[in-house]
Amino acid sequence: MAPTASDLAAIVCASDLADSDAVDALVLGFCQGLQRAGWRVGGLVQRRLPAPGGGKPLLELQDVRTGQLWPISQRLGTLSRACSLDTCALAQASGVLRQALADGVQLAVTNRFGELEAAGGGFAAELAALAGAGIPVLTVTGRKHVQAWRCFTGGLGAELPAQPAALHAWFTQAAGRGVPA
């Protein structure tokens, strides 16, 4: 089944970390609200944690169905400015998305469409497989990756503001029926 305009959506957020934390909380709350209303939701949301001793925050992914946490940061030291993503940990966490596909969830979420996905790696294959199966997919992207998002989705992906009403409106359209507010 080919994806439609409503199958793929990214919340576009500014690149500052405070905005990112608020968006992650918004996505998690949206998923939890849908789950309480009986919807089957699967996937991963991101959480940032302060690094012990300072330095770049540590990242972990949370499985929205089980609550299991997947640490995805390498500890490179307090002065490091290098990318700290642990690609092996990301590969392991991708199993959550493949399971969401196998389970036929009604909404799949991925933590980010970022640098790795823009280059065709990260969770790009899982995003494509989920959308290709007709499962609505929600992710988050920064402004610097919007053009890559547009290329990835062939211009079909929705770009949403970080507002609960926008998420509800998109998912109501994507799901083809009313979504409790």
PDB file of C-alpha atoms in Angstrom, residues 23-111:
ATOM      1  CA  VAL A  23       8.406  18.284  21.925  1.00  0.00           C
ATOM      2  CA  ASP A  24       9.480  14.902  23.312  1.00  0.00           C
ATOM      3  CA  ALA A  25       7.099  15.368  26.258  1.00  0.00           C
ATOM      4  CA  LEU A  26       4.308  16.368  23.857  1.00  0.00           C
ATOM      5  CA  VAL A  27       4.807  13.218  21.741  1.00  0.00           C
ATOM      6  CA  LEU A  28       4.918  10.945  24.781  1.00  0.00           C
ATOM      7  CA  GLY A  29       1.779  12.527  26.233  1.00  0.00           C
ATOM      8  CA  PHE A  30      -0.017  12.226  22.884  1.00  0.00           C
ATOM      9  CA  CYS A  31       0.892   8.528  22.653  1.00  0.00           C
ATOM     10  CA  GLN A  32      -0.185   7.847  26.225  1.00  0.00           C
ATOM     11  CA  GLY A  33      -3.505   9.606  25.653  1.00  0.00           C
ATOM     12  CA  LEU A  34      -4.191   7.493  22.579  1.00  0.00           C
ATOM     13  CA  GLN A  35      -3.261   4.337  24.485  1.00  0.00           C
ATOM     14  CA  ARG A  36      -5.658   5.227  27.307  1.00  0.00           C
ATOM     15  CA  ALA A  37      -8.369   5.632  24.661  1.00  0.00           C
ATOM     16  CA  GLY A  38      -7.687   2.118  23.357  1.00  0.00           C
ATOM     17  CA  TRP A  39      -5.470   2.839  20.360  1.00  0.00           C
ATOM     18  CA  ARG A  40      -2.511   0.546  19.615  1.00  0.00           C
ATOM     19  CA  VAL A  41       0.598   2.735  19.574  1.00  0.00           C
ATOM     20  CA  GLY A  42       4.174   1.540  19.169  1.00  0.00           C
ATOM     21  CA  GLY A  43       7.584   3.038  18.765  1.00  0.00           C
ATOM     22  CA  LEU A  44      10.193   5.123  20.493  1.00  0.00           C
ATOM     23  CA  VAL A  45      10.325   8.557  22.095  1.00  0.00           C
ATOM     24  CA  GLN A  46      13.500  10.329  23.108  1.00  0.00           C
ATOM     25  CA  ARG A  47      14.585  11.492  26.547  1.00  0.00           C
ATOM     26  CA  ARG A  48      17.588  13.651  27.422  1.00  0.00           C
ATOM     27  CA  LEU A  49      19.379  13.208  30.720  1.00  0.00           C
ATOM     28  CA  PRO A  50      22.133  15.322  32.246  1.00  0.00           C
ATOM     29  CA  ALA A  51      25.534  13.690  31.899  1.00  0.00           C
ATOM     30  CA  PRO A  52      27.198  12.882  35.206  1.00  0.00           C
ATOM     31  CA  GLY A  53      30.042  15.347  35.621  1.00  0.00           C
ATOM     32  CA  GLY A  54      28.763  17.611  32.847  1.00  0.00           C
ATOM     33  CA  GLY A  55      29.188  17.524  29.109  1.00  0.00           C
ATOM     34  CA  LYS A  56      26.701  16.644  26.415  1.00  0.00           C
ATOM     35  CA  PRO A  57      23.385  15.301  27.694  1.00  0.00           C
ATOM     36  CA  LEU A  58      22.852  11.569  27.466  1.00  0.00           C
ATOM     37  CA  LEU A  59      20.089  10.302  25.222  1.00  0.00           C
ATOM     38  CA  GLU A  60      17.836   7.335  25.689  1.00  0.00           C
ATOM     39  CA  LEU A  61      14.837   6.027  23.848  1.00  0.00           C
ATOM     40  CA  GLN A  62      11.694   4.853  25.588  1.00  0.00           C
ATOM     41  CA  ASP A  63       9.465   2.148  24.125  1.00  0.00           C
ATOM     42  CA  VAL A  64       5.999   3.718  24.273  1.00  0.00           C
ATOM     43  CA  ARG A  65       4.305   0.349  24.832  1.00  0.00           C
ATOM     44  CA  THR A  66       6.545  -1.277  27.429  1.00  0.00           C
ATOM     45  CA  GLY A  67       8.438   1.641  28.936  1.00  0.00           C
ATOM     46  CA  GLN A  68      11.746  -0.148  28.278  1.00  0.00           C
ATOM     47  CA  LEU A  69      14.659   2.270  28.005  1.00  0.00           C
ATOM     48  CA  TRP A  70      17.370   2.095  25.349  1.00  0.00           C
ATOM     49  CA  PRO A  71      20.477   4.216  26.158  1.00  0.00           C
ATOM     50  CA  ILE A  72      21.823   5.485  22.822  1.00  0.00           C
ATOM     51  CA  SER A  73      24.689   7.763  23.882  1.00  0.00           C
ATOM     52  CA  GLN A  74      28.350   6.927  24.062  1.00  0.00           C
ATOM     53  CA  ARG A  75      30.186   8.623  26.889  1.00  0.00           C
ATOM     54  CA  LEU A  76      32.951  10.525  25.123  1.00  0.00           C
ATOM     55  CA  GLY A  77      33.992  12.794  27.973  1.00  0.00           C
ATOM     56  CA  THR A  78      32.874  16.174  29.237  1.00  0.00           C
ATOM     57  CA  LEU A  79      34.767  18.217  26.622  1.00  0.00           C
ATOM     58  CA  SER A  80      33.718  16.216  23.574  1.00  0.00           C
ATOM     59  CA  ARG A  81      31.673  17.933  20.881  1.00  0.00           C
ATOM     60  CA  ALA A  82      31.584  14.870  18.599  1.00  0.00           C
ATOM     61  CA  CYS A  83      28.437  12.957  17.758  1.00  0.00           C
ATOM     62  CA  SER A  84      27.832  10.675  20.701  1.00  0.00           C
ATOM     63  CA  LEU A  85      25.131   8.441  19.211  1.00  0.00           C
ATOM     64  CA  ASP A  86      25.805   4.755  19.681  1.00  0.00           C
ATOM     65  CA  THR A  87      24.797   3.240  16.351  1.00  0.00           C
ATOM     66  CA  CYS A  88      24.879  -0.296  17.771  1.00  0.00           C
ATOM     67  CA  ALA A  89      22.350   0.734  20.422  1.00  0.00           C
ATOM     68  CA  LEU A  90      20.208   2.361  17.732  1.00  0.00           C
ATOM     69  CA  ALA A  91      20.282  -0.854  15.736  1.00  0.00           C
ATOM     70  CA  GLN A  92      19.079  -2.786  18.784  1.00  0.00           C
ATOM     71  CA  ALA A  93      16.322  -0.254  19.512  1.00  0.00           C
ATOM     72  CA  SER A  94      15.124  -0.516  15.908  1.00  0.00           C
ATOM     73  CA  GLY A  95      13.637  -3.875  16.916  1.00  0.00           C
ATOM     74  CA  VAL A  96      10.897  -1.911  18.710  1.00  0.00           C
ATOM     75  CA  LEU A  97       9.873  -0.361  15.388  1.00  0.00           C
ATOM     76  CA  ARG A  98       9.998  -3.673  13.555  1.00  0.00           C
ATOM     77  CA  GLN A  99       7.795  -5.156  16.293  1.00  0.00           C
ATOM     78  CA  ALA A 100       5.332  -2.272  15.902  1.00  0.00           C
ATOM     79  CA  LEU A 101       5.147  -3.122  12.198  1.00  0.00           C
ATOM     80  CA  ALA A 102       4.626  -6.829  12.915  1.00  0.00           C
ATOM     81  CA  ASP A 103       1.914  -6.007  15.466  1.00  0.00           C
ATOM     82  CA  GLY A 104       0.062  -3.695  13.071  1.00  0.00           C
ATOM     83  CA  VAL A 105      -0.111  -0.755  15.451  1.00  0.00           C
ATOM     84  CA  GLN A 106      -2.453   2.096  14.610  1.00  0.00           C
ATOM     85  CA  LEU A 107       0.262   4.718  15.171  1.00  0.00           C
ATOM     86  CA  ALA A 108       4.039   4.356  15.111  1.00  0.00           C
ATOM     87  CA  VAL A 109       6.371   6.985  16.527  1.00  0.00           C
ATOM     88  CA  THR A 110      10.074   7.427  16.041  1.00  0.00           C
ATOM     89  CA  ASN A 111      12.177   9.716  18.119  1.00  0.00           C
TER      90      ASN A 111
END
